[in-house]
XYZ file of C-alpha atoms in Angstrom:
200
model
C -112.794 -33.640 11.793
C -110.178 -35.112 9.692
C -109.435 -34.199 6.125
C -110.517 -36.580 3.227
C -108.442 -37.879 0.044
C -109.239 -35.790 -2.933
C -110.770 -37.037 -5.944
C -109.146 -38.259 -8.796
C -105.600 -39.793 -9.137
C -101.988 -38.828 -9.787
C -98.866 -40.233 -10.446
C -95.243 -39.023 -10.324
C -92.174 -39.675 -12.117
C -88.373 -38.576 -13.603
C -87.150 -38.539 -17.139
C -83.255 -39.587 -17.279
C -83.187 -40.313 -13.512
C -79.255 -41.660 -12.501
C -79.339 -41.777 -8.757
C -81.090 -44.527 -6.939
C -81.403 -42.588 -3.590
C -83.467 -40.106 -5.223
C -85.976 -42.621 -6.776
C -86.243 -44.187 -3.565
C -86.964 -40.940 -1.697
C -89.565 -40.013 -4.448
C -91.451 -43.248 -4.408
C -91.575 -43.024 -0.435
C -92.981 -39.681 -0.741
C -95.534 -40.687 -3.512
C -96.599 -43.433 -1.273
C -97.320 -41.438 1.502
C -99.190 -38.768 -0.722
C -101.478 -41.478 -1.926
C -100.028 -41.644 -5.801
C -101.716 -44.055 -8.053
C -98.263 -45.182 -9.393
C -94.783 -43.797 -10.143
C -92.367 -44.092 -13.206
C -89.115 -43.564 -14.752
C -88.317 -42.515 -18.294
C -85.110 -43.106 -20.103
C -83.303 -43.830 -16.633
C -79.675 -44.107 -16.651
C -79.441 -47.373 -15.659
C -81.727 -50.272 -14.004
C -83.141 -48.954 -10.547
C -83.857 -51.412 -8.090
C -85.107 -51.060 -4.677
C -82.971 -48.538 -2.531
C -82.466 -48.191 1.141
C -84.320 -44.771 0.971
C -87.552 -46.389 0.152
C -88.190 -47.338 3.628
C -92.031 -47.764 2.956
C -91.210 -50.507 0.478
C -93.945 -48.750 -1.862
C -93.358 -50.770 -5.026
C -95.355 -53.573 -2.704
C -98.424 -51.002 -2.562
C -98.332 -49.137 -6.022
C -97.539 -49.910 -9.437
C -93.983 -48.846 -10.579
C -93.344 -48.248 -14.460
C -89.707 -47.987 -16.229
C -90.573 -46.664 -19.690
C -87.410 -46.779 -22.141
C -88.479 -43.573 -23.728
C -91.062 -40.851 -24.337
C -92.581 -42.792 -26.977
C -93.211 -45.797 -24.989
C -94.998 -43.915 -22.265
C -98.617 -45.500 -21.725
C -100.413 -43.351 -19.340
C -104.146 -43.890 -18.619
C -106.692 -42.437 -20.985
C -107.739 -38.963 -19.998
C -104.475 -38.363 -17.736
C -102.597 -35.098 -17.988
C -98.885 -35.107 -18.485
C -97.659 -32.110 -16.363
C -93.972 -31.389 -16.375
C -91.991 -29.679 -13.762
C -89.278 -27.402 -15.230
C -87.953 -23.983 -14.905
C -89.252 -22.478 -18.399
C -89.989 -19.055 -18.778
C -93.411 -19.751 -19.849
C -94.260 -22.125 -17.652
C -97.038 -21.618 -14.985
C -95.680 -21.054 -11.468
C -96.958 -23.647 -9.101
C -99.047 -21.787 -6.528
C -101.223 -20.360 -9.615
C -101.619 -23.795 -11.204
C -105.258 -25.739 -11.286
C -104.416 -29.296 -10.847
C -105.959 -31.825 -13.493
C -108.244 -34.493 -11.940
C -106.132 -37.114 -13.217
C -102.227 -36.160 -13.750
C -99.196 -37.634 -13.936
C -96.207 -35.382 -13.137
C -92.744 -35.489 -14.412
C -89.594 -33.986 -13.409
C -86.069 -33.651 -15.186
C -83.032 -35.608 -14.175
C -80.813 -34.483 -11.396
C -78.093 -32.860 -13.942
C -80.336 -31.857 -16.396
C -83.989 -30.836 -17.914
C -86.905 -32.231 -19.453
C -86.298 -33.336 -23.129
C -87.529 -31.382 -26.008
C -89.717 -34.442 -26.691
C -90.987 -34.408 -23.397
C -92.007 -30.953 -23.283
C -93.640 -31.198 -26.410
C -95.813 -34.149 -25.268
C -96.650 -32.214 -21.687
C -100.454 -31.016 -21.575
C -99.039 -28.488 -18.855
C -95.609 -27.344 -17.635
C -95.229 -25.839 -14.433
C -92.244 -24.286 -12.064
C -91.640 -24.180 -8.504
C -90.662 -20.563 -8.007
C -87.099 -20.834 -6.475
C -84.179 -18.944 -7.234
C -82.326 -22.088 -8.776
C -82.824 -25.960 -9.434
C -83.404 -28.063 -5.869
C -83.235 -31.705 -5.601
C -85.480 -33.886 -7.882
C -87.063 -35.921 -4.932
C -87.613 -32.288 -2.750
C -89.226 -30.864 -5.967
C -91.570 -33.821 -6.246
C -92.433 -33.697 -2.702
C -93.488 -29.886 -3.032
C -95.485 -30.614 -6.093
C -97.279 -33.442 -4.414
C -98.044 -31.297 -1.126
C -99.219 -28.665 -3.372
C -101.862 -30.810 -5.122
C -103.169 -32.437 -1.774
C -103.211 -28.871 -0.133
C -105.272 -27.455 -3.142
C -107.459 -30.440 -3.835
C -107.965 -32.032 -0.641
C -110.697 -30.756 1.843
C -108.799 -28.866 4.926
C -110.112 -26.378 7.509
C -109.372 -22.892 6.312
C -106.449 -21.344 7.184
C -106.766 -18.611 9.952
C -105.700 -15.041 9.158
C -103.749 -14.697 12.160
C -100.883 -17.395 12.987
C -102.099 -20.808 14.726
C -104.660 -23.163 14.255
C -107.822 -22.884 12.396
C -110.833 -21.483 14.358
C -113.484 -24.002 12.742
C -113.726 -27.311 11.424
C -113.978 -28.664 8.106
C -117.772 -28.020 6.900
C -119.874 -31.272 6.894
C -120.479 -32.067 3.368
C -123.949 -32.017 2.003
C -124.825 -34.127 -0.987
C -127.532 -32.621 -3.276
C -130.572 -34.502 -5.027
C -130.186 -36.370 -7.979
C -130.119 -34.696 -11.801
C -131.450 -36.117 -14.553
C -131.088 -34.876 -18.145
C -134.786 -35.261 -18.672
C -135.542 -32.631 -15.975
C -137.595 -34.859 -14.331
C -137.781 -34.677 -10.668
C -136.470 -37.968 -8.749
C -139.262 -38.462 -6.661
C -141.513 -39.088 -9.484
C -139.074 -41.433 -11.277
C -138.457 -43.823 -8.273
C -142.311 -43.869 -7.213
C -144.031 -46.989 -7.853
C -146.913 -46.398 -10.522
C -150.398 -45.957 -9.552
C -152.890 -48.782 -10.438
C -156.499 -47.518 -11.618
C -159.079 -48.229 -8.779
C -160.737 -51.416 -8.978
C -164.563 -50.790 -9.884
C -165.697 -54.247 -9.588
C -166.560 -54.449 -13.366
C -164.748 -56.454 -16.086
C -164.350 -55.347 -19.443
C -165.811 -57.520 -21.910
């Protein structure tokens, strides 16, 4: 049985990006992982389509180029998750991904700005000894999200493929706030038997 995409949605972007090749790699990977949109914030210069974006992702998902942190216009309920090597950041393997999230990474030669960190709902870090390429870091974050939120067969204890397929999902009965049972709500109303007598 094949895996199913996780519920919710996610987006990914970079603050202060300067290399078009990194944007192309990140957007191509975001497209492959099913991102809802991609974005840049305060990019160093106008970044058009690059040769590294071989999937032409901008034709399949929106791309936003916000000039600064204040101009970011995320959807309602979307949590902003910063990816930065900060001491108090949550390590990625221990992080619970929000159902609706936008992940933002720092530039190639810098970090997230204090204004961006202040705006973030969560800040996470990839447990590496030093900084890695921004597009690679984005790919790791997206993989972790899909791995933890998707439905996949459990990993086996020993090396190799899983021994069991994904369990078939069983839908429960509808639940109503009134506490009434669904079978009593959808049944047609019973009519009183016709006795042949008419009311005067």
